[in-house]
PDB file of C-alpha atoms in Angstrom:
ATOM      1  CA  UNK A 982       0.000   0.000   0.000  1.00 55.00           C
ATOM      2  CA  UNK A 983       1.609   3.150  -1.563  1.00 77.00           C
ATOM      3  CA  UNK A 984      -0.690   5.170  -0.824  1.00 92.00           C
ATOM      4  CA  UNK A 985      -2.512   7.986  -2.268  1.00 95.00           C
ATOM      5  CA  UNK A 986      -0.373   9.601  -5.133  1.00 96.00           C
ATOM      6  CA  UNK A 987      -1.073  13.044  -6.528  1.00 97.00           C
ATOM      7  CA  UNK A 988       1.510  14.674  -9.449  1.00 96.00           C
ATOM      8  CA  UNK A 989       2.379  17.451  -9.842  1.00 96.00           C
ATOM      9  CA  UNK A 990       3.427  18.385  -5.945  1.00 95.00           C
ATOM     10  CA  UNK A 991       3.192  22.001  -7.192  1.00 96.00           C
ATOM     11  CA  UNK A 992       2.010  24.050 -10.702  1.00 97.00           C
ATOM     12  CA  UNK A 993       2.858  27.304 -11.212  1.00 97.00           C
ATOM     13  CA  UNK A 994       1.135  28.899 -14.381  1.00 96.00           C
ATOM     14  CA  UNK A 995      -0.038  31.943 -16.161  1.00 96.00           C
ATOM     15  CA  UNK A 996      -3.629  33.004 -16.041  1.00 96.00           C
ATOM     16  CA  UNK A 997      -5.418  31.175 -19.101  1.00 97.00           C
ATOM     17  CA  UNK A 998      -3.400  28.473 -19.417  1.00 97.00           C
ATOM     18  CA  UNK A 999      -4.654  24.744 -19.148  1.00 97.00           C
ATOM     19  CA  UNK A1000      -3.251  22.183 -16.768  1.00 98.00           C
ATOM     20  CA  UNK A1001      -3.932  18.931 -15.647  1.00 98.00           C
ATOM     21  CA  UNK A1002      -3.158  17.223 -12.658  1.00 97.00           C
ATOM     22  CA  UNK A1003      -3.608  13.284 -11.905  1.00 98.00           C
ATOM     23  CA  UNK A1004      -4.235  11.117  -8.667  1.00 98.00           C
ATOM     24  CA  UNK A1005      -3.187   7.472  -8.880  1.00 97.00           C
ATOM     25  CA  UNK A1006      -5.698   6.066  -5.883  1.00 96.00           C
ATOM     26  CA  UNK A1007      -4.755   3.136  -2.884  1.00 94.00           C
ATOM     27  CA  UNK A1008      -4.903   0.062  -5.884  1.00 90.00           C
ATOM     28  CA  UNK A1009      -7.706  -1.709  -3.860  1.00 88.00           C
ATOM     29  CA  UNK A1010      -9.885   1.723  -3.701  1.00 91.00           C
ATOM     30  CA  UNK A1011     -12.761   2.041  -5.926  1.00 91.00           C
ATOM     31  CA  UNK A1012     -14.071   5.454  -5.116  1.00 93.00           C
ATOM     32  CA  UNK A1013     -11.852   8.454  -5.979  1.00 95.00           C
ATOM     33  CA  UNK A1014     -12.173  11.802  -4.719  1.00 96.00           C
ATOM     34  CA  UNK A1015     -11.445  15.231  -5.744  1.00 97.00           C
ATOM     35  CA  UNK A1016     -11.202  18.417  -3.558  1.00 97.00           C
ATOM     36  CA  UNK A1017     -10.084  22.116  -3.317  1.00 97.00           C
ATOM     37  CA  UNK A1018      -8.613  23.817  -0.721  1.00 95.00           C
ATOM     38  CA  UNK A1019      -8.221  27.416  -0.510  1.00 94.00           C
ATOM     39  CA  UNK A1020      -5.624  28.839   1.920  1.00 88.00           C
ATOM     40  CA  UNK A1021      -6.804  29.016   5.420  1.00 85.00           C
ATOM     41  CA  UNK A1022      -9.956  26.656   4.766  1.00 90.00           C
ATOM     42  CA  UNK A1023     -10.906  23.298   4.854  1.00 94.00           C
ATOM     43  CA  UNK A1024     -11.275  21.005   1.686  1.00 95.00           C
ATOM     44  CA  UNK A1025     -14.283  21.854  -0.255  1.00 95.00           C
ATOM     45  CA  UNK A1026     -15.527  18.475  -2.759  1.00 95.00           C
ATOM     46  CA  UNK A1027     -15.363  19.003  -6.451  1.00 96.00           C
ATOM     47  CA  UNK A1028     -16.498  15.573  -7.540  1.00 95.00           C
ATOM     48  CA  UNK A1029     -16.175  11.796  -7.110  1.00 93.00           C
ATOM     49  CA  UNK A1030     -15.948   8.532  -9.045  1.00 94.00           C
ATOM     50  CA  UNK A1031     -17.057   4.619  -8.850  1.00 92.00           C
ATOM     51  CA  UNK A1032     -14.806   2.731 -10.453  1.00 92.00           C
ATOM     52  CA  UNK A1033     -14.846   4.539 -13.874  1.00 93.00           C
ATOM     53  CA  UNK A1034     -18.778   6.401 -13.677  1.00 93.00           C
ATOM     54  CA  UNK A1035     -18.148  10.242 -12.163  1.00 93.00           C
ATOM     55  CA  UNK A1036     -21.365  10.133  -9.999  1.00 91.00           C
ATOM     56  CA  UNK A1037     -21.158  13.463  -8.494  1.00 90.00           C
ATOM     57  CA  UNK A1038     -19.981  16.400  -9.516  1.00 91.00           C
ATOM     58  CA  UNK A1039     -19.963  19.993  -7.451  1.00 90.00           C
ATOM     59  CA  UNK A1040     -21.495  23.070  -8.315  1.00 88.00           C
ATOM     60  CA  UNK A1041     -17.741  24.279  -7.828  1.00 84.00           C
ATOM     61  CA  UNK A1042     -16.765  22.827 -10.874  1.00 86.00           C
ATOM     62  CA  UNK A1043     -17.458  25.112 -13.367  1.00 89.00           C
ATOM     63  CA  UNK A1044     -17.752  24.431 -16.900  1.00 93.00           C
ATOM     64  CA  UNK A1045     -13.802  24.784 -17.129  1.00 96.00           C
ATOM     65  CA  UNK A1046     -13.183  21.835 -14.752  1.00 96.00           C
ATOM     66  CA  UNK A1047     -13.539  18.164 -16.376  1.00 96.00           C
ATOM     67  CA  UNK A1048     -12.054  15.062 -14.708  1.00 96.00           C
ATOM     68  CA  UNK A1049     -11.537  11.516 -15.689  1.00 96.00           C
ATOM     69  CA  UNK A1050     -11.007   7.707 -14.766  1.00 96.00           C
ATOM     70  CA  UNK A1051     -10.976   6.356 -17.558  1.00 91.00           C
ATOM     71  CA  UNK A1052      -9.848   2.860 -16.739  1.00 87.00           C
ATOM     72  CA  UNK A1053     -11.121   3.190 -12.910  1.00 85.00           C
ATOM     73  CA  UNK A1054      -7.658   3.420 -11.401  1.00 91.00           C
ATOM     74  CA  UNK A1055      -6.118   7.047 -11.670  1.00 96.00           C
ATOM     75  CA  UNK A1056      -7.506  10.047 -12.370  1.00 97.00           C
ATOM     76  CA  UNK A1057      -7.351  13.242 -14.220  1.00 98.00           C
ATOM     77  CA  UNK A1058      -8.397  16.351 -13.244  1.00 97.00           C
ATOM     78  CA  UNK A1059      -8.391  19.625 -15.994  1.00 97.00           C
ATOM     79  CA  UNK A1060      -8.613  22.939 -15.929  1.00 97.00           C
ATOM     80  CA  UNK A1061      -8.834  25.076 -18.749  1.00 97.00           C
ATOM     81  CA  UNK A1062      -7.808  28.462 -18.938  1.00 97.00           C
ATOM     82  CA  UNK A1063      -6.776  28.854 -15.332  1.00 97.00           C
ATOM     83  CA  UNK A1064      -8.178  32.030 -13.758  1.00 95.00           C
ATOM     84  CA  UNK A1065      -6.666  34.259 -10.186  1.00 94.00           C
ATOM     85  CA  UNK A1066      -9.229  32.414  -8.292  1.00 94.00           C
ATOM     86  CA  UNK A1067      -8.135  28.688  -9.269  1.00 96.00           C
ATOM     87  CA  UNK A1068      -5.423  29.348  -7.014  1.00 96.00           C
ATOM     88  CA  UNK A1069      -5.438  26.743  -5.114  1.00 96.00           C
ATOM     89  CA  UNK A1070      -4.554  22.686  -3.227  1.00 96.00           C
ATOM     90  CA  UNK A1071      -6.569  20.234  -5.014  1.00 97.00           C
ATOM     91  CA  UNK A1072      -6.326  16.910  -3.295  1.00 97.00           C
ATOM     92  CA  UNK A1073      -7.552  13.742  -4.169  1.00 97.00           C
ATOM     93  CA  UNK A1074      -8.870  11.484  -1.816  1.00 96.00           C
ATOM     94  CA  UNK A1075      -9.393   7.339  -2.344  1.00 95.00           C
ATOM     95  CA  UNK A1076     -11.726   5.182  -0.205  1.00 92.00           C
ATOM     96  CA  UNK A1077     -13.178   1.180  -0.704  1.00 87.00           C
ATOM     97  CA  UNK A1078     -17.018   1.160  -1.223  1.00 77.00           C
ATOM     98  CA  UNK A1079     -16.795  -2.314   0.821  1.00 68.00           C
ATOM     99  CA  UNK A1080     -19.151  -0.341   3.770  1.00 65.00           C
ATOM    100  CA  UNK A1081     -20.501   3.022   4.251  1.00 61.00           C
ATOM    101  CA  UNK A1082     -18.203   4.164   6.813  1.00 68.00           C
ATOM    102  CA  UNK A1083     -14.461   3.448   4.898  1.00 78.00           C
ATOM    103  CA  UNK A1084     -12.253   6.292   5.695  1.00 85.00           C
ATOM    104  CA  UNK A1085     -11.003   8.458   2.369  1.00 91.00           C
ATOM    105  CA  UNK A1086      -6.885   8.026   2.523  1.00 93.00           C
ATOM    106  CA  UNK A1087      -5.875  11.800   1.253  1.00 95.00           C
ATOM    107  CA  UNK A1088      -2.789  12.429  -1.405  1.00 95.00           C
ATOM    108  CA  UNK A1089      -0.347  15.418  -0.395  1.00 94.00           C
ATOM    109  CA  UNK A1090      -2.419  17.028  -3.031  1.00 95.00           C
ATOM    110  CA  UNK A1091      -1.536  19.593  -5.905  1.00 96.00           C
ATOM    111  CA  UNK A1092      -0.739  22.982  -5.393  1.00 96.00           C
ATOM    112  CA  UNK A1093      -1.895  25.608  -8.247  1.00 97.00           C
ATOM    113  CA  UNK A1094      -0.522  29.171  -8.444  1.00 96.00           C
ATOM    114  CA  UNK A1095      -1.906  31.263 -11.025  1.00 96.00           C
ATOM    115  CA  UNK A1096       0.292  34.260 -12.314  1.00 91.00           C
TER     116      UNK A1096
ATOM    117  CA  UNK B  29     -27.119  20.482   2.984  1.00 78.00           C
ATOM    118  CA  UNK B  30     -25.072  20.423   5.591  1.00 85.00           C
ATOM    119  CA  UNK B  31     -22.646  22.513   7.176  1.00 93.00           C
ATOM    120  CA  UNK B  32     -19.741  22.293   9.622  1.00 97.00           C
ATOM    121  CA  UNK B  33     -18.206  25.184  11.830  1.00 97.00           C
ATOM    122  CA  UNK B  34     -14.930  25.358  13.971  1.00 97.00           C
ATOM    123  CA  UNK B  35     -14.790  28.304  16.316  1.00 96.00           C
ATOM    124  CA  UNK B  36     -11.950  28.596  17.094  1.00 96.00           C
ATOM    125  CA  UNK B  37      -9.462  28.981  14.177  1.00 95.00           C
ATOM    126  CA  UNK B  38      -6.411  29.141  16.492  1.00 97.00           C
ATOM    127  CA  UNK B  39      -5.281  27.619  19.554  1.00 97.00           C
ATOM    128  CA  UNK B  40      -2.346  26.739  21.890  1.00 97.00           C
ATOM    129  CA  UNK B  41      -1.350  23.974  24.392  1.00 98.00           C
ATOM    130  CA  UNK B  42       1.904  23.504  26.776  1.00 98.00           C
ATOM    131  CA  UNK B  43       3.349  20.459  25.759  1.00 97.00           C
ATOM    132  CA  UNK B  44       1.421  17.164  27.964  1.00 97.00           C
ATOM    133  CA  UNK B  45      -1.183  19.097  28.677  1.00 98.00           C
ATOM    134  CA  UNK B  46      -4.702  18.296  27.633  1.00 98.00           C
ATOM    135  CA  UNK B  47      -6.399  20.475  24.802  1.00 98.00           C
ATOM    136  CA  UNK B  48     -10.251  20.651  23.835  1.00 98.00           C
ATOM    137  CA  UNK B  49     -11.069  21.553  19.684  1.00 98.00           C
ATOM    138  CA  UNK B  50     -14.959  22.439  19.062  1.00 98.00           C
ATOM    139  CA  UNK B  51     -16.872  21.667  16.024  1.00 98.00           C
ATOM    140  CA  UNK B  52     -20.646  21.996  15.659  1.00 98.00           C
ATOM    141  CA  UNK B  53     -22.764  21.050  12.581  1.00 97.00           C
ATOM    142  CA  UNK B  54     -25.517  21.327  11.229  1.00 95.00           C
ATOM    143  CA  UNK B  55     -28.152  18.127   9.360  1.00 93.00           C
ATOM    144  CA  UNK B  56     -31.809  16.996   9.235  1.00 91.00           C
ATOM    145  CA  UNK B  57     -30.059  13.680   8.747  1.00 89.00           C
ATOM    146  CA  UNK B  58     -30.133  10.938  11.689  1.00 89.00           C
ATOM    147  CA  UNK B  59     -27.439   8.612  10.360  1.00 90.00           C
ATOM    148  CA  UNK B  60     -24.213   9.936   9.654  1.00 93.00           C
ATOM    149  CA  UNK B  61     -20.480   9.621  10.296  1.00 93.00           C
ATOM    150  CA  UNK B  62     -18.162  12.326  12.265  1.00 96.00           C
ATOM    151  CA  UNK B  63     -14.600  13.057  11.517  1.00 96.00           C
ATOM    152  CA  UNK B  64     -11.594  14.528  13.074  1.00 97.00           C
ATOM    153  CA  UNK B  65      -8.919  14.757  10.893  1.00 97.00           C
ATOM    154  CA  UNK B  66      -4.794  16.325  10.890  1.00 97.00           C
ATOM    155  CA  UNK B  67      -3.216  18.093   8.423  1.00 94.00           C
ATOM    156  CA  UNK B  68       0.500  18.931   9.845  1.00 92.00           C
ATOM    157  CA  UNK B  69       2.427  21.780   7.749  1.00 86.00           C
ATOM    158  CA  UNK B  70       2.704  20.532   3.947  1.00 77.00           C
ATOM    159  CA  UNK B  71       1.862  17.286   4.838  1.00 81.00           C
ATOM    160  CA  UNK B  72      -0.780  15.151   3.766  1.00 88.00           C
ATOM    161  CA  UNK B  73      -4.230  14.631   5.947  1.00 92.00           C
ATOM    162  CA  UNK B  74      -4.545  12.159   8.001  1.00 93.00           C
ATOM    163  CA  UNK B  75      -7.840  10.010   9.586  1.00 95.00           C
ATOM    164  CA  UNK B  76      -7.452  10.942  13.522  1.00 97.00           C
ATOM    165  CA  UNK B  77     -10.986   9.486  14.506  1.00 96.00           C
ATOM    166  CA  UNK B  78     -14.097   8.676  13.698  1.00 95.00           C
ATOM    167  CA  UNK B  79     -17.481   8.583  15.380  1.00 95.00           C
ATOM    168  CA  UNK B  80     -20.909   6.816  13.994  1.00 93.00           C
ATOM    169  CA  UNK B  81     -24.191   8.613  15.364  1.00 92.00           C
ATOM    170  CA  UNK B  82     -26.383   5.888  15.700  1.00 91.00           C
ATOM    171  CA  UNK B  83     -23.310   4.672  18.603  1.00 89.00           C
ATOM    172  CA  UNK B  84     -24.038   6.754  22.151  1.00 86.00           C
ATOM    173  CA  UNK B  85     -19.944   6.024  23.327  1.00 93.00           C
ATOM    174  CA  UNK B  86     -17.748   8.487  22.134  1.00 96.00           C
ATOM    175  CA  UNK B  87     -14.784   7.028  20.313  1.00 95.00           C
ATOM    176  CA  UNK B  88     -11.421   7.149  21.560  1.00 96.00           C
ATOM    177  CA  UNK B  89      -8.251   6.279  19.865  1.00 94.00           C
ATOM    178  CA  UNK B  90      -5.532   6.498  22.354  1.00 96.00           C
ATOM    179  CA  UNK B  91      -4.607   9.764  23.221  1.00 97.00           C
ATOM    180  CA  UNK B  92      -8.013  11.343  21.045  1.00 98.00           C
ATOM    181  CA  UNK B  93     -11.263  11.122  22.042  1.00 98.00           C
ATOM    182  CA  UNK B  94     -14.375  13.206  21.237  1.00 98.00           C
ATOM    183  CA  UNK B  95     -17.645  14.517  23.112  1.00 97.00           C
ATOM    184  CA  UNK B  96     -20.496  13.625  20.636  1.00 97.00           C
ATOM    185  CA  UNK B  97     -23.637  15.340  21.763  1.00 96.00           C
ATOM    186  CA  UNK B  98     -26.230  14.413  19.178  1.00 95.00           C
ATOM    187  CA  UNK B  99     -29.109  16.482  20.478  1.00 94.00           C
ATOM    188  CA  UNK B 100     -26.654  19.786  20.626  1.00 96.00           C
ATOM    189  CA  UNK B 101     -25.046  18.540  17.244  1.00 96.00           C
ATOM    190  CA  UNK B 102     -21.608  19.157  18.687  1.00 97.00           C
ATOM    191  CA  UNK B 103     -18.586  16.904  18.258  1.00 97.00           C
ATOM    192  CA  UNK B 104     -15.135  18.023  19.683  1.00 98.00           C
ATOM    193  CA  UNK B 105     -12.030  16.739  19.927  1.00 98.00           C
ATOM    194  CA  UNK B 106      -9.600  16.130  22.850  1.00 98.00           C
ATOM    195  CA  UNK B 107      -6.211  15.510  22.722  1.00 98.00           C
ATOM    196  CA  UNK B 108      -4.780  14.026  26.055  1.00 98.00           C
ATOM    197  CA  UNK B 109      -0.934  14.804  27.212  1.00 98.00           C
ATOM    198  CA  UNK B 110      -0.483  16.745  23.860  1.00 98.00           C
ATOM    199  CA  UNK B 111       3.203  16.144  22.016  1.00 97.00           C
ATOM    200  CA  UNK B 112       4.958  18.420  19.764  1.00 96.00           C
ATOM    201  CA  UNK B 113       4.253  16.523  16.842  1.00 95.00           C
ATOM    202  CA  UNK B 114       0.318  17.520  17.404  1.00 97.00           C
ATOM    203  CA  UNK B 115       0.785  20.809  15.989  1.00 97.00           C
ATOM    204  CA  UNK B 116      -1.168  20.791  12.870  1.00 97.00           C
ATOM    205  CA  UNK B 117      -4.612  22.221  11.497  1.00 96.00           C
ATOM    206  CA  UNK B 118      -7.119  19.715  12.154  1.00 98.00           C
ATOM    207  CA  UNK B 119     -10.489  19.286  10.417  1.00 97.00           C
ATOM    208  CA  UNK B 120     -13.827  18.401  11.701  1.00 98.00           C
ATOM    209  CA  UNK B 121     -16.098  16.313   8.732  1.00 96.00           C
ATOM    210  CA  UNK B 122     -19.392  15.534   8.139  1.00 95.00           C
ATOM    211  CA  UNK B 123     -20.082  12.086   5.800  1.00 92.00           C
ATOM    212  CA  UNK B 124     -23.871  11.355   4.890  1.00 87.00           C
ATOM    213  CA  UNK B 125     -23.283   7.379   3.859  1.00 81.00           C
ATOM    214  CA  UNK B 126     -24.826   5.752   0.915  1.00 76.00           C
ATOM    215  CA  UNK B 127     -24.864   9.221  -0.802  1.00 74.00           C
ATOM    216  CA  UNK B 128     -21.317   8.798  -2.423  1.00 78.00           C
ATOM    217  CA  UNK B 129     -20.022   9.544   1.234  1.00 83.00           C
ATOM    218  CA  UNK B 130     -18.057  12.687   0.284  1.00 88.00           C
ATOM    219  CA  UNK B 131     -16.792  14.865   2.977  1.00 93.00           C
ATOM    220  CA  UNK B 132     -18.362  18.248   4.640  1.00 95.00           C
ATOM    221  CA  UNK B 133     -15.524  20.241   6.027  1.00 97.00           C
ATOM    222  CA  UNK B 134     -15.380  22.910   8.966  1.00 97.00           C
ATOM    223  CA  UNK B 135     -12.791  25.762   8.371  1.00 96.00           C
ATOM    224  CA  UNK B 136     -10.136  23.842  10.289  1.00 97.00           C
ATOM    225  CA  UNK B 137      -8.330  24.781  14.002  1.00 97.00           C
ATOM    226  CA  UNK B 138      -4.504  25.756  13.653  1.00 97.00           C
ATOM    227  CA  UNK B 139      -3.634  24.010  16.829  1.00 97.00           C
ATOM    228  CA  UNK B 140       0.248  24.965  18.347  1.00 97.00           C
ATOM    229  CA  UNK B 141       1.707  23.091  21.293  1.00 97.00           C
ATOM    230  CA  UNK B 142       4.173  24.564  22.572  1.00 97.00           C
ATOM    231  CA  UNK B 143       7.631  23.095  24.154  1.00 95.00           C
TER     232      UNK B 143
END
């Protein structure tokens, strides 16, 4: 057990740029996680996956947010032309559907700075 | 939908002493799942404990316990004999199961203990 793995550890880009971050989940894990996290605040959720089928999706993620899994194992999460306020962690969190209560196991997440 | 709030966004403890975090919420839900969790400087969160609602004893996990007051919708945290390696902000989280069980976050405590 690795481990929740997020890459890039940190993205530093110019406003209206694209970038794209991934999550490789615990291997067992079939629900994957996405979250923000602004400086000073707790995580807020952007959306989540079951095994490849996103089945929630924020009203945070604006039309310039899309994320994948396509095989059900890591994930993808894009964001097209990056604004000031996508500053931002994004973590990804990975959890077993086995019960209701499974814990989500949190990556060290992504950190975006927008120029 | 519900909502979490930590009071206190700052607080300090003497090193072995014993220190108290709040966190009330708010649901019209009767079966849900409580969280405490650490996130120590630019380091990854981390599952302190956990607390079921339909269970009346609070959990404890060594030196972590909580207070769960259902009625008052309260749910602190208190760390016993407190040890340098506590300092961290720590989140209080909210879980409705069988509804994708994504996570509610509070605004986090920046807890210091001191030497």
């Amino acid at each position: 057990d690795t481990g929740v793995s997020q890459d890039p550890r940190h993205k530093i880009t110019k406003r209206g740029q694209n970038v794209t971050f991934r999550c490789d989940p615990i291997s067992e894990h079939n629900r994957l996680y996405w979250y923000r996290q602004t400086l000073g605040q707790g995580p807020e959720f952007l959306t989540y996956f079951q095994n490849e089928a996103q089945l929630e999706k924020s009203r945070l993620l604006s039309d310039r947010f899309s994320a994948e899994r396509p095989k059900g194992s890591f994930s993808t999460l894009e964001i097209q032309r990056t604004e000031q306020g996508d500053s931002a962690m994004y973590l990804c969190a990975s959890s077993s559907s086995d019960s209701s209560n499974q814990p989500q196991h949190f990556g060290d997440g992504t950190r975006l700075s927008i120029l | 939908a519900q909502t979490v709030t930590q009071s206190q966004p700052e607080m300090s403890v003497q090193e072995a002493e014993t220190v108290t975090l709040s966190c009330t919420y708010d649901t019209s839900e009767n079966n849900y799942y409580l969280f405490w969790y650490k996130q120590p400087p630019s380091r990854q969160m981390i599952l302190v404990i956990r607390q079921e609602a339909y269970k009346q004893q609070n959990a404890t996990e060594n030196r972590f316990s909580v207070n769960f007051q259902k009625a008052a919708k309260s749910f602190s945290l208190k760390i016993s004999d407190s040890q340098l390696g506590d300092t961290a902000m720590y989140f209080c989280a909210f879980m409705k199961p069988n509804a994708g069980n994504m996570l509610t976050f509070g605004g986090g405590t920046r807890l210091m203990v001191k030497p």
